[in-house]
DNA sequence: CTGTTAGCGCCTTCAG
DNA sequence: CTGAAGGCGCTAACAG
């Protein structure tokens, strides 16, 4: 491993000059810059990021904080999309990324969490799947000691940006399409967990549609659980014309229940996960591009780290019809 | 952020003494150790891993190299299990982990890959999903410049350990159970990609069973593709009594084809993924505990980093019957 | 058992 | 535009 010193000697310049040349400082003549670059090539030199971080006090490390659903791995594909989107983008931006699972810090208080991140030289955190009940995370955001990007949570401050699709509009769109395609005046809406931010937004979208289209709306809490959606469907499906679910998983549960009841009701979901196809069902759903959302989140993190202020970002969504053919390979 | 210097002053000892006390060196009196610990508490001190890494030249960083299946996200749960198993274990062992996707380094040559890892101060690599065709990875292993743990690839040298379940035996077990439960003398075996290591092992297990039980065996290449398994089933299912697939995904494809053909043949899979349940099928499969495999891989990495020699590790497996009830939440 | 002294590889003023 | 010098926070011999 050659060091910057070797490069300096090889190029016949001082160490500091090499540093400047490599880091694109303006005050280096084109000639020396070239000489340095040559030396770098010849020695196959790669700068040591550890030394660089220590010296400049900028590690450029960001943590991806992910909440794994322990109940079902069916939605792992969402997290995997999040991970790959963020990581690939981070490589391009030369940021260092570490992945942290929620379960690890679940029982820590805000101070412990902060210490841990500090001890890991982490400057930024991208948070996926945060709920209203995650008090310590709220605290972390409020304290503004880290640059934070929250996905699907509408909180913004000087050091915090938020990114998400418009859940209200998306829920409105997918439900509207489903109702228009199939007809029907009464709807069973199976919502998510009440402490989730997106739950409220999606619910609002559904309510707006009901208001505008003068539909009767029966709202039940499904907690994003396939099982609950299944039970709710058994109980209420006969009384309504259409079933709108706040997640694909619940939509699958509802659909299965309908099959067992041997009655038909149009169902729509939310997320656009592959599983949908495997479950052998066809239905409308909202396709969120998790990979892209996460890429953008990392871009935004780059901005924050460079001193930008927090802001709100809303990405677009699509309404699609998912089926088996789409997922088979 | 207080530094070791502050702690030293506060405790009234030298910097190096603090370092020794904190890193559990033996030659520090109980008394000073206590004083140091107190000072640490009072100052809320957390050691700076960057400085430590630079000084000791041990970053303790390991990379998780993961091959994402771009065709179907249905198996993301496997990778997610791998990731969480390794990461959680790494935290306990105070190792730094970064995740790297195969796609990123796909077109690099061995030297570029090595430079990249070096530049990232990575000392160890855990490789998931490596195939025989991945020449650069083989080169990386042979060059022995990194500590490597390969999952599901039986290669071992001084700096490389391998870890996996006994695929030969597992395939034998699951196929045997399925044949015994259902009867039948002729088998269609839908194998994986021929350039995969596990493919060969599983095939060998199937062949051993056929030999021992005097079964007739029709072997077809399914490439781990659900679609291919589906096509092969349409074509050959009528001629056999049982269908054994080298992966759950292919088993699902086979099962669906059978449903469309409206004939029954027992099918068994391999992996034990949740999707199996969602597909609404019941069948025998091999349950691999990916989380545990990955934890063990990280343990083994710890051993290698401390100077241990590479070795082969084989974990146990289970034969289970997976069904919808098992996966619903 | 404790303190002193060099660095680790790089960045960053500050003179020249 | 270039070079010298002083750290960043910590570890690791080596003296004492």
PDB file of N, CA, C and O in Angstrom, chain A residues 1 44 49-50 53-54 61 68 71 73 76-77 80-81 83-84 87 91 96 99 101 104 111 115 118-121 225-227 256 274-275 278 324 329, chain B residues 1 44 49-50 53-54 61 68 71 73 76-77 80-81 83-84 87 91 96 99 101 104 111 115 118-121 225-227 256 274-275 278 324 329:
ATOM      1  N   UNK A   1       0.832  -1.213   0.000  1.00  0.00           N
ATOM      2  CA  UNK A   1       0.000   0.000   0.000  1.00  0.00           C
ATOM      3  C   UNK A   1       0.867   1.264   0.000  1.00  0.00           C
ATOM      4  O   UNK A   1       1.550   1.550   0.984  1.00  0.00           O
ATOM      5  N   UNK A  44      -0.253   2.938  -8.233  1.00  0.00           N
ATOM      6  CA  UNK A  44      -1.513   2.288  -7.942  1.00  0.00           C
ATOM      7  C   UNK A  44      -2.008   2.728  -6.566  1.00  0.00           C
ATOM      8  O   UNK A  44      -2.378   1.911  -5.727  1.00  0.00           O
ATOM      9  N   UNK A  49      -9.133   6.217   3.303  1.00  0.00           N
ATOM     10  CA  UNK A  49     -10.271   7.002   3.782  1.00  0.00           C
ATOM     11  C   UNK A  49     -10.266   7.173   5.294  1.00  0.00           C
ATOM     12  O   UNK A  49     -10.830   8.137   5.810  1.00  0.00           O
ATOM     13  N   UNK A  50      -9.651   6.243   5.972  1.00  0.00           N
ATOM     14  CA  UNK A  50      -9.608   6.332   7.433  1.00  0.00           C
ATOM     15  C   UNK A  50      -8.774   7.527   7.859  1.00  0.00           C
ATOM     16  O   UNK A  50      -9.188   8.340   8.684  1.00  0.00           O
ATOM     17  N   UNK A  53     -10.551  10.657   6.947  1.00  0.00           N
ATOM     18  CA  UNK A  53     -11.657  10.974   7.846  1.00  0.00           C
ATOM     19  C   UNK A  53     -11.130  11.540   9.157  1.00  0.00           C
ATOM     20  O   UNK A  53     -11.662  12.512   9.685  1.00  0.00           O
ATOM     21  N   UNK A  54     -10.098  10.922   9.652  1.00  0.00           N
ATOM     22  CA  UNK A  54      -9.549  11.375  10.928  1.00  0.00           C
ATOM     23  C   UNK A  54      -9.046  12.810  10.809  1.00  0.00           C
ATOM     24  O   UNK A  54      -9.311  13.653  11.657  1.00  0.00           O
ATOM     25  N   UNK A  61     -20.146   9.168   6.729  1.00  0.00           N
ATOM     26  CA  UNK A  61     -20.811   7.885   6.963  1.00  0.00           C
ATOM     27  C   UNK A  61     -22.285   8.115   7.214  1.00  0.00           C
ATOM     28  O   UNK A  61     -22.663   8.978   7.992  1.00  0.00           O
ATOM     29  N   UNK A  68     -37.325  -4.151  10.307  1.00  0.00           N
ATOM     30  CA  UNK A  68     -37.693  -5.413   9.676  1.00  0.00           C
ATOM     31  C   UNK A  68     -39.030  -5.863  10.217  1.00  0.00           C
ATOM     32  O   UNK A  68     -39.276  -5.782  11.407  1.00  0.00           O
ATOM     33  N   UNK A  71     -42.926 -10.340  11.555  1.00  0.00           N
ATOM     34  CA  UNK A  71     -44.049 -11.278  11.399  1.00  0.00           C
ATOM     35  C   UNK A  71     -44.037 -11.966  10.049  1.00  0.00           C
ATOM     36  O   UNK A  71     -44.314 -13.140   9.934  1.00  0.00           O
ATOM     37  N   UNK A  73     -41.875 -12.242   6.273  1.00  0.00           N
ATOM     38  CA  UNK A  73     -40.765 -11.834   5.429  1.00  0.00           C
ATOM     39  C   UNK A  73     -41.248 -11.492   4.038  1.00  0.00           C
ATOM     40  O   UNK A  73     -40.463 -11.190   3.153  1.00  0.00           O
ATOM     41  N   UNK A  76     -39.944  -8.310   2.628  1.00  0.00           N
ATOM     42  CA  UNK A  76     -38.507  -8.075   2.597  1.00  0.00           C
ATOM     43  C   UNK A  76     -38.086  -7.425   1.298  1.00  0.00           C
ATOM     44  O   UNK A  76     -37.083  -6.728   1.240  1.00  0.00           O
ATOM     45  N   UNK A  77     -38.834  -7.690   0.247  1.00  0.00           N
ATOM     46  CA  UNK A  77     -38.427  -7.112  -1.024  1.00  0.00           C
ATOM     47  C   UNK A  77     -38.452  -5.590  -0.970  1.00  0.00           C
ATOM     48  O   UNK A  77     -37.662  -4.934  -1.623  1.00  0.00           O
ATOM     49  N   UNK A  80     -35.279  -4.593   0.710  1.00  0.00           N
ATOM     50  CA  UNK A  80     -34.140  -4.871  -0.157  1.00  0.00           C
ATOM     51  C   UNK A  80     -34.026  -3.789  -1.227  1.00  0.00           C
ATOM     52  O   UNK A  80     -32.918  -3.375  -1.584  1.00  0.00           O
ATOM     53  N   UNK A  81     -35.153  -3.344  -1.720  1.00  0.00           N
ATOM     54  CA  UNK A  81     -35.148  -2.257  -2.697  1.00  0.00           C
ATOM     55  C   UNK A  81     -34.613  -0.984  -2.058  1.00  0.00           C
ATOM     56  O   UNK A  81     -33.811  -0.267  -2.645  1.00  0.00           O
ATOM     57  N   UNK A  83     -32.595  -0.799   0.466  1.00  0.00           N
ATOM     58  CA  UNK A  83     -31.167  -0.963   0.697  1.00  0.00           C
ATOM     59  C   UNK A  83     -30.368  -0.777  -0.571  1.00  0.00           C
ATOM     60  O   UNK A  83     -29.397  -0.013  -0.609  1.00  0.00           O
ATOM     61  N   UNK A  84     -30.782  -1.461  -1.624  1.00  0.00           N
ATOM     62  CA  UNK A  84     -29.954  -1.395  -2.815  1.00  0.00           C
ATOM     63  C   UNK A  84     -30.005  -0.002  -3.435  1.00  0.00           C
ATOM     64  O   UNK A  84     -28.990   0.494  -3.926  1.00  0.00           O
ATOM     65  N   UNK A  87     -27.674   2.162  -1.211  1.00  0.00           N
ATOM     66  CA  UNK A  87     -26.267   1.767  -1.252  1.00  0.00           C
ATOM     67  C   UNK A  87     -25.634   2.082  -2.598  1.00  0.00           C
ATOM     68  O   UNK A  87     -24.534   2.629  -2.669  1.00  0.00           O
ATOM     69  N   UNK A  91     -22.445   4.741  -3.173  1.00  0.00           N
ATOM     70  CA  UNK A  91     -21.162   4.434  -3.784  1.00  0.00           C
ATOM     71  C   UNK A  91     -20.786   5.544  -4.753  1.00  0.00           C
ATOM     72  O   UNK A  91     -19.668   6.048  -4.742  1.00  0.00           O
ATOM     73  N   UNK A  96     -20.041   6.475   2.829  1.00  0.00           N
ATOM     74  CA  UNK A  96     -19.907   5.204   3.489  1.00  0.00           C
ATOM     75  C   UNK A  96     -21.245   4.855   4.114  1.00  0.00           C
ATOM     76  O   UNK A  96     -21.843   5.697   4.765  1.00  0.00           O
ATOM     77  N   UNK A  99     -25.636  -0.441   7.633  1.00  0.00           N
ATOM     78  CA  UNK A  99     -27.033  -0.801   7.792  1.00  0.00           C
ATOM     79  C   UNK A  99     -27.298  -1.171   9.239  1.00  0.00           C
ATOM     80  O   UNK A  99     -26.533  -1.911   9.842  1.00  0.00           O
ATOM     81  N   UNK A 101     -30.375  -2.385  11.984  1.00  0.00           N
ATOM     82  CA  UNK A 101     -31.759  -2.807  12.136  1.00  0.00           C
ATOM     83  C   UNK A 101     -32.341  -2.234  13.413  1.00  0.00           C
ATOM     84  O   UNK A 101     -31.681  -2.191  14.448  1.00  0.00           O
ATOM     85  N   UNK A 104     -32.143  -3.671  16.953  1.00  0.00           N
ATOM     86  CA  UNK A 104     -30.935  -3.504  17.748  1.00  0.00           C
ATOM     87  C   UNK A 104     -31.064  -2.360  18.747  1.00  0.00           C
ATOM     88  O   UNK A 104     -30.611  -2.465  19.882  1.00  0.00           O
ATOM     89  N   UNK A 111     -30.220   8.985  24.199  1.00  0.00           N
ATOM     90  CA  UNK A 111     -28.813   9.266  24.463  1.00  0.00           C
ATOM     91  C   UNK A 111     -27.928   8.095  24.042  1.00  0.00           C
ATOM     92  O   UNK A 111     -26.875   8.289  23.431  1.00  0.00           O
ATOM     93  N   UNK A 115     -25.043   8.209  21.270  1.00  0.00           N
ATOM     94  CA  UNK A 115     -23.677   7.798  21.559  1.00  0.00           C
ATOM     95  C   UNK A 115     -23.201   6.741  20.573  1.00  0.00           C
ATOM     96  O   UNK A 115     -22.076   6.784  20.089  1.00  0.00           O
ATOM     97  N   UNK A 118     -22.565   8.342  17.261  1.00  0.00           N
ATOM     98  CA  UNK A 118     -21.349   9.145  17.378  1.00  0.00           C
ATOM     99  C   UNK A 118     -20.121   8.243  17.371  1.00  0.00           C
ATOM    100  O   UNK A 118     -19.136   8.499  16.688  1.00  0.00           O
ATOM    101  N   UNK A 119     -20.199   7.195  18.160  1.00  0.00           N
ATOM    102  CA  UNK A 119     -19.035   6.309  18.273  1.00  0.00           C
ATOM    103  C   UNK A 119     -18.735   5.651  16.927  1.00  0.00           C
ATOM    104  O   UNK A 119     -17.625   5.225  16.664  1.00  0.00           O
ATOM    105  N   UNK A 120     -19.735   5.574  16.080  1.00  0.00           N
ATOM    106  CA  UNK A 120     -19.531   4.996  14.760  1.00  0.00           C
ATOM    107  C   UNK A 120     -19.198   6.084  13.739  1.00  0.00           C
ATOM    108  O   UNK A 120     -19.178   5.815  12.544  1.00  0.00           O
ATOM    109  N   UNK A 121     -19.007   7.272  14.232  1.00  0.00           N
ATOM    110  CA  UNK A 121     -18.694   8.396  13.340  1.00  0.00           C
ATOM    111  C   UNK A 121     -19.757   8.612  12.280  1.00  0.00           C
ATOM    112  O   UNK A 121     -19.451   8.959  11.144  1.00  0.00           O
ATOM    113  N   UNK A 225     -52.013  -6.206   8.754  1.00  0.00           N
ATOM    114  CA  UNK A 225     -51.927  -7.646   8.976  1.00  0.00           C
ATOM    115  C   UNK A 225     -52.828  -8.412   8.016  1.00  0.00           C
ATOM    116  O   UNK A 225     -54.022  -8.128   7.886  1.00  0.00           O
ATOM    117  N   UNK A 226     -52.249  -9.351   7.353  1.00  0.00           N
ATOM    118  CA  UNK A 226     -53.006 -10.159   6.414  1.00  0.00           C
ATOM    119  C   UNK A 226     -54.144 -10.874   7.130  1.00  0.00           C
ATOM    120  O   UNK A 226     -55.260 -10.973   6.631  1.00  0.00           O
ATOM    121  N   UNK A 227     -53.835 -11.336   8.306  1.00  0.00           N
ATOM    122  CA  UNK A 227     -54.803 -12.107   9.081  1.00  0.00           C
ATOM    123  C   UNK A 227     -56.011 -11.242   9.455  1.00  0.00           C
ATOM    124  O   UNK A 227     -57.157 -11.655   9.295  1.00  0.00           O
ATOM    125  N   UNK A 256     -58.206 -13.796  -0.346  1.00  0.00           N
ATOM    126  CA  UNK A 256     -58.303 -15.195   0.061  1.00  0.00           C
ATOM    127  C   UNK A 256     -59.594 -15.467   0.812  1.00  0.00           C
ATOM    128  O   UNK A 256     -60.235 -16.497   0.634  1.00  0.00           O
ATOM    129  N   UNK A 274     -44.103  -7.984  -5.351  1.00  0.00           N
ATOM    130  CA  UNK A 274     -44.083  -9.157  -6.217  1.00  0.00           C
ATOM    131  C   UNK A 274     -45.010 -10.257  -5.736  1.00  0.00           C
ATOM    132  O   UNK A 274     -45.628 -10.975  -6.512  1.00  0.00           O
ATOM    133  N   UNK A 275     -45.065 -10.374  -4.445  1.00  0.00           N
ATOM    134  CA  UNK A 275     -45.870 -11.406  -3.817  1.00  0.00           C
ATOM    135  C   UNK A 275     -47.273 -11.451  -4.380  1.00  0.00           C
ATOM    136  O   UNK A 275     -47.876 -12.502  -4.539  1.00  0.00           O
ATOM    137  N   UNK A 278     -47.571 -13.746  -7.060  1.00  0.00           N
ATOM    138  CA  UNK A 278     -47.457 -15.138  -6.653  1.00  0.00           C
ATOM    139  C   UNK A 278     -48.712 -15.648  -5.995  1.00  0.00           C
ATOM    140  O   UNK A 278     -49.030 -16.819  -6.052  1.00  0.00           O
ATOM    141  N   UNK A 324     -49.729 -12.519 -12.094  1.00  0.00           N
ATOM    142  CA  UNK A 324     -48.706 -13.557 -12.071  1.00  0.00           C
ATOM    143  C   UNK A 324     -47.682 -13.403 -13.190  1.00  0.00           C
ATOM    144  O   UNK A 324     -46.489 -13.508 -12.973  1.00  0.00           O
ATOM    145  N   UNK A 329     -40.285 -15.498 -13.734  1.00  0.00           N
ATOM    146  CA  UNK A 329     -39.050 -15.284 -14.483  1.00  0.00           C
ATOM    147  C   UNK A 329     -38.601 -16.562 -15.168  1.00  0.00           C
ATOM    148  O   UNK A 329     -38.706 -17.620 -14.615  1.00  0.00           O
TER     149      UNK A 329
ATOM    150  N   UNK B   1     -17.469  16.301  21.914  1.00  0.00           N
ATOM    151  CA  UNK B   1     -16.787  14.985  21.861  1.00  0.00           C
ATOM    152  C   UNK B   1     -15.495  15.039  22.669  1.00  0.00           C
ATOM    153  O   UNK B   1     -14.551  15.734  22.297  1.00  0.00           O
ATOM    154  N   UNK B  44     -18.717  11.065  29.425  1.00  0.00           N
ATOM    155  CA  UNK B  44     -19.539  10.484  28.372  1.00  0.00           C
ATOM    156  C   UNK B  44     -18.683  10.222  27.124  1.00  0.00           C
ATOM    157  O   UNK B  44     -19.038  10.584  26.005  1.00  0.00           O
ATOM    158  N   UNK B  49     -13.453   5.284  16.649  1.00  0.00           N
ATOM    159  CA  UNK B  49     -12.994   4.091  15.941  1.00  0.00           C
ATOM    160  C   UNK B  49     -12.105   4.435  14.748  1.00  0.00           C
ATOM    161  O   UNK B  49     -11.280   3.632  14.326  1.00  0.00           O
ATOM    162  N   UNK B  50     -12.283   5.611  14.216  1.00  0.00           N
ATOM    163  CA  UNK B  50     -11.478   6.008  13.062  1.00  0.00           C
ATOM    164  C   UNK B  50     -10.020   6.162  13.472  1.00  0.00           C
ATOM    165  O   UNK B  50      -9.116   5.629  12.834  1.00  0.00           O
ATOM    166  N   UNK B  53      -8.596   2.825  14.263  1.00  0.00           N
ATOM    167  CA  UNK B  53      -8.297   2.034  13.074  1.00  0.00           C
ATOM    168  C   UNK B  53      -7.017   2.522  12.416  1.00  0.00           C
ATOM    169  O   UNK B  53      -6.162   1.740  12.009  1.00  0.00           O
ATOM    170  N   UNK B  54      -6.895   3.811  12.336  1.00  0.00           N
ATOM    171  CA  UNK B  54      -5.708   4.370  11.690  1.00  0.00           C
ATOM    172  C   UNK B  54      -4.442   3.976  12.446  1.00  0.00           C
ATOM    173  O   UNK B  54      -3.449   3.566  11.868  1.00  0.00           O
ATOM    174  N   UNK B  61     -13.148  -4.062   9.293  1.00  0.00           N
ATOM    175  CA  UNK B  61     -14.279  -3.878   8.391  1.00  0.00           C
ATOM    176  C   UNK B  61     -14.454  -5.111   7.536  1.00  0.00           C
ATOM    177  O   UNK B  61     -13.505  -5.614   6.953  1.00  0.00           O
ATOM    178  N   UNK B  68     -27.888 -10.005  -5.973  1.00  0.00           N
ATOM    179  CA  UNK B  68     -29.338  -9.885  -5.988  1.00  0.00           C
ATOM    180  C   UNK B  68     -29.871 -10.571  -7.223  1.00  0.00           C
ATOM    181  O   UNK B  68     -29.303 -10.473  -8.299  1.00  0.00           O
ATOM    182  N   UNK B  71     -34.143 -10.978 -11.520  1.00  0.00           N
ATOM    183  CA  UNK B  71     -35.358 -11.433 -12.203  1.00  0.00           C
ATOM    184  C   UNK B  71     -36.561 -11.471 -11.287  1.00  0.00           C
ATOM    185  O   UNK B  71     -37.651 -11.121 -11.653  1.00  0.00           O
ATOM    186  N   UNK B  73     -37.891 -10.690  -7.213  1.00  0.00           N
ATOM    187  CA  UNK B  73     -37.594 -10.258  -5.865  1.00  0.00           C
ATOM    188  C   UNK B  73     -38.163 -11.225  -4.844  1.00  0.00           C
ATOM    189  O   UNK B  73     -38.079 -11.012  -3.648  1.00  0.00           O
ATOM    190  N   UNK B  76     -35.852 -12.265  -2.128  1.00  0.00           N
ATOM    191  CA  UNK B  76     -35.184 -11.239  -1.338  1.00  0.00           C
ATOM    192  C   UNK B  76     -35.149 -11.617   0.132  1.00  0.00           C
ATOM    193  O   UNK B  76     -34.274 -11.199   0.871  1.00  0.00           O
ATOM    194  N   UNK B  77     -36.119 -12.393   0.539  1.00  0.00           N
ATOM    195  CA  UNK B  77     -36.137 -12.729   1.959  1.00  0.00           C
ATOM    196  C   UNK B  77     -34.887 -13.506   2.342  1.00  0.00           C
ATOM    197  O   UNK B  77     -34.399 -13.397   3.458  1.00  0.00           O
ATOM    198  N   UNK B  80     -32.204 -10.968   2.781  1.00  0.00           N
ATOM    199  CA  UNK B  80     -32.479 -10.157   3.964  1.00  0.00           C
ATOM    200  C   UNK B  80     -32.083 -10.937   5.216  1.00  0.00           C
ATOM    201  O   UNK B  80     -31.554 -10.368   6.174  1.00  0.00           O
ATOM    202  N   UNK B  81     -32.351 -12.208   5.218  1.00  0.00           N
ATOM    203  CA  UNK B  81     -31.959 -13.047   6.352  1.00  0.00           C
ATOM    204  C   UNK B  81     -30.438 -13.075   6.457  1.00  0.00           C
ATOM    205  O   UNK B  81     -29.870 -12.998   7.544  1.00  0.00           O
ATOM    206  N   UNK B  83     -28.385 -10.822   5.412  1.00  0.00           N
ATOM    207  CA  UNK B  83     -27.921  -9.526   5.882  1.00  0.00           C
ATOM    208  C   UNK B  83     -28.117  -9.346   7.373  1.00  0.00           C
ATOM    209  O   UNK B  83     -27.188  -8.978   8.097  1.00  0.00           O
ATOM    210  N   UNK B  84     -29.325  -9.622   7.834  1.00  0.00           N
ATOM    211  CA  UNK B  84     -29.576  -9.342   9.244  1.00  0.00           C
ATOM    212  C   UNK B  84     -28.775 -10.279  10.130  1.00  0.00           C
ATOM    213  O   UNK B  84     -28.251  -9.876  11.166  1.00  0.00           O
ATOM    214  N   UNK B  87     -25.156  -8.861  10.071  1.00  0.00           N
ATOM    215  CA  UNK B  87     -25.018  -7.545  10.683  1.00  0.00           C
ATOM    216  C   UNK B  87     -25.208  -7.594  12.188  1.00  0.00           C
ATOM    217  O   UNK B  87     -24.421  -7.028  12.942  1.00  0.00           O
ATOM    218  N   UNK B  91     -22.291  -6.559  14.983  1.00  0.00           N
ATOM    219  CA  UNK B  91     -22.400  -5.543  16.020  1.00  0.00           C
ATOM    220  C   UNK B  91     -21.855  -6.106  17.331  1.00  0.00           C
ATOM    221  O   UNK B  91     -21.073  -5.458  18.022  1.00  0.00           O
ATOM    222  N   UNK B  96     -17.182  -3.759  11.748  1.00  0.00           N
ATOM    223  CA  UNK B  96     -17.838  -2.796  10.896  1.00  0.00           C
ATOM    224  C   UNK B  96     -18.256  -3.514   9.620  1.00  0.00           C
ATOM    225  O   UNK B  96     -17.458  -4.231   9.037  1.00  0.00           O
ATOM    226  N   UNK B  99     -22.252  -3.273   3.027  1.00  0.00           N
ATOM    227  CA  UNK B  99     -22.944  -4.164   2.106  1.00  0.00           C
ATOM    228  C   UNK B  99     -22.613  -3.763   0.682  1.00  0.00           C
ATOM    229  O   UNK B  99     -22.668  -2.592   0.337  1.00  0.00           O
ATOM    230  N   UNK B 101     -23.297  -4.815  -3.426  1.00  0.00           N
ATOM    231  CA  UNK B 101     -24.023  -5.664  -4.348  1.00  0.00           C
ATOM    232  C   UNK B 101     -23.134  -6.036  -5.512  1.00  0.00           C
ATOM    233  O   UNK B 101     -22.355  -5.235  -6.017  1.00  0.00           O
ATOM    234  N   UNK B 104     -22.503  -4.094  -8.732  1.00  0.00           N
ATOM    235  CA  UNK B 104     -21.573  -2.978  -8.749  1.00  0.00           C
ATOM    236  C   UNK B 104     -20.204  -3.363  -9.296  1.00  0.00           C
ATOM    237  O   UNK B 104     -19.577  -2.603 -10.023  1.00  0.00           O
ATOM    238  N   UNK B 111      -8.113  -6.919 -10.026  1.00  0.00           N
ATOM    239  CA  UNK B 111      -7.287  -5.850  -9.469  1.00  0.00           C
ATOM    240  C   UNK B 111      -8.132  -4.663  -9.027  1.00  0.00           C
ATOM    241  O   UNK B 111      -7.923  -4.102  -7.953  1.00  0.00           O
ATOM    242  N   UNK B 115      -8.420  -3.221  -5.316  1.00  0.00           N
ATOM    243  CA  UNK B 115      -8.150  -1.816  -5.000  1.00  0.00           C
ATOM    244  C   UNK B 115      -9.318  -1.194  -4.268  1.00  0.00           C
ATOM    245  O   UNK B 115      -9.146  -0.458  -3.303  1.00  0.00           O
ATOM    246  N   UNK B 118      -9.468  -2.470  -0.766  1.00  0.00           N
ATOM    247  CA  UNK B 118      -8.351  -1.881  -0.028  1.00  0.00           C
ATOM    248  C   UNK B 118      -8.656  -0.433   0.320  1.00  0.00           C
ATOM    249  O   UNK B 118      -8.471  -0.003   1.449  1.00  0.00           O
ATOM    250  N   UNK B 119      -9.129   0.281  -0.675  1.00  0.00           N
ATOM    251  CA  UNK B 119      -9.387   1.706  -0.445  1.00  0.00           C
ATOM    252  C   UNK B 119     -10.475   1.888   0.604  1.00  0.00           C
ATOM    253  O   UNK B 119     -10.575   2.927   1.237  1.00  0.00           O
ATOM    254  N   UNK B 120     -11.291   0.889   0.777  1.00  0.00           N
ATOM    255  CA  UNK B 120     -12.335   0.942   1.787  1.00  0.00           C
ATOM    256  C   UNK B 120     -11.853   0.356   3.110  1.00  0.00           C
ATOM    257  O   UNK B 120     -12.640   0.146   4.026  1.00  0.00           O
ATOM    258  N   UNK B 121     -10.588   0.037   3.152  1.00  0.00           N
ATOM    259  CA  UNK B 121     -10.020  -0.560   4.368  1.00  0.00           C
ATOM    260  C   UNK B 121     -10.724  -1.846   4.772  1.00  0.00           C
ATOM    261  O   UNK B 121     -10.897  -2.110   5.952  1.00  0.00           O
ATOM    262  N   UNK B 225     -35.243 -21.263 -12.386  1.00  0.00           N
ATOM    263  CA  UNK B 225     -36.268 -20.383 -12.936  1.00  0.00           C
ATOM    264  C   UNK B 225     -37.644 -21.007 -12.802  1.00  0.00           C
ATOM    265  O   UNK B 225     -37.891 -22.145 -13.200  1.00  0.00           O
ATOM    266  N   UNK B 226     -38.539 -20.236 -12.254  1.00  0.00           N
ATOM    267  CA  UNK B 226     -39.899 -20.719 -12.078  1.00  0.00           C
ATOM    268  C   UNK B 226     -40.519 -21.048 -13.428  1.00  0.00           C
ATOM    269  O   UNK B 226     -41.205 -22.047 -13.590  1.00  0.00           O
ATOM    270  N   UNK B 227     -40.225 -20.207 -14.383  1.00  0.00           N
ATOM    271  CA  UNK B 227     -40.798 -20.379 -15.711  1.00  0.00           C
ATOM    272  C   UNK B 227     -40.331 -21.682 -16.362  1.00  0.00           C
ATOM    273  O   UNK B 227     -41.126 -22.435 -16.910  1.00  0.00           O
ATOM    274  N   UNK B 256     -47.881 -25.055 -10.089  1.00  0.00           N
ATOM    275  CA  UNK B 256     -48.849 -24.294 -10.874  1.00  0.00           C
ATOM    276  C   UNK B 256     -49.142 -24.978 -12.197  1.00  0.00           C
ATOM    277  O   UNK B 256     -50.277 -25.017 -12.657  1.00  0.00           O
ATOM    278  N   UNK B 274     -40.837 -18.141   2.563  1.00  0.00           N
ATOM    279  CA  UNK B 274     -42.200 -17.789   2.952  1.00  0.00           C
ATOM    280  C   UNK B 274     -43.166 -17.824   1.781  1.00  0.00           C
ATOM    281  O   UNK B 274     -44.320 -18.197   1.914  1.00  0.00           O
ATOM    282  N   UNK B 275     -42.668 -17.424   0.663  1.00  0.00           N
ATOM    283  CA  UNK B 275     -43.455 -17.357  -0.547  1.00  0.00           C
ATOM    284  C   UNK B 275     -44.239 -18.633  -0.787  1.00  0.00           C
ATOM    285  O   UNK B 275     -45.367 -18.629  -1.261  1.00  0.00           O
ATOM    286  N   UNK B 278     -47.488 -18.484   0.621  1.00  0.00           N
ATOM    287  CA  UNK B 278     -48.377 -17.565  -0.067  1.00  0.00           C
ATOM    288  C   UNK B 278     -48.895 -18.128  -1.364  1.00  0.00           C
ATOM    289  O   UNK B 278     -49.972 -17.808  -1.816  1.00  0.00           O
ATOM    290  N   UNK B 324     -49.670 -22.369   4.057  1.00  0.00           N
ATOM    291  CA  UNK B 324     -50.145 -21.000   4.231  1.00  0.00           C
ATOM    292  C   UNK B 324     -50.218 -20.576   5.694  1.00  0.00           C
ATOM    293  O   UNK B 324     -49.774 -19.491   6.058  1.00  0.00           O
ATOM    294  N   UNK B 329     -49.708 -13.668   9.117  1.00  0.00           N
ATOM    295  CA  UNK B 329     -49.486 -13.002  10.404  1.00  0.00           C
ATOM    296  C   UNK B 329     -50.718 -12.217  10.821  1.00  0.00           C
ATOM    297  O   UNK B 329     -51.353 -11.583  10.018  1.00  0.00           O
TER     298      UNK B 329
END
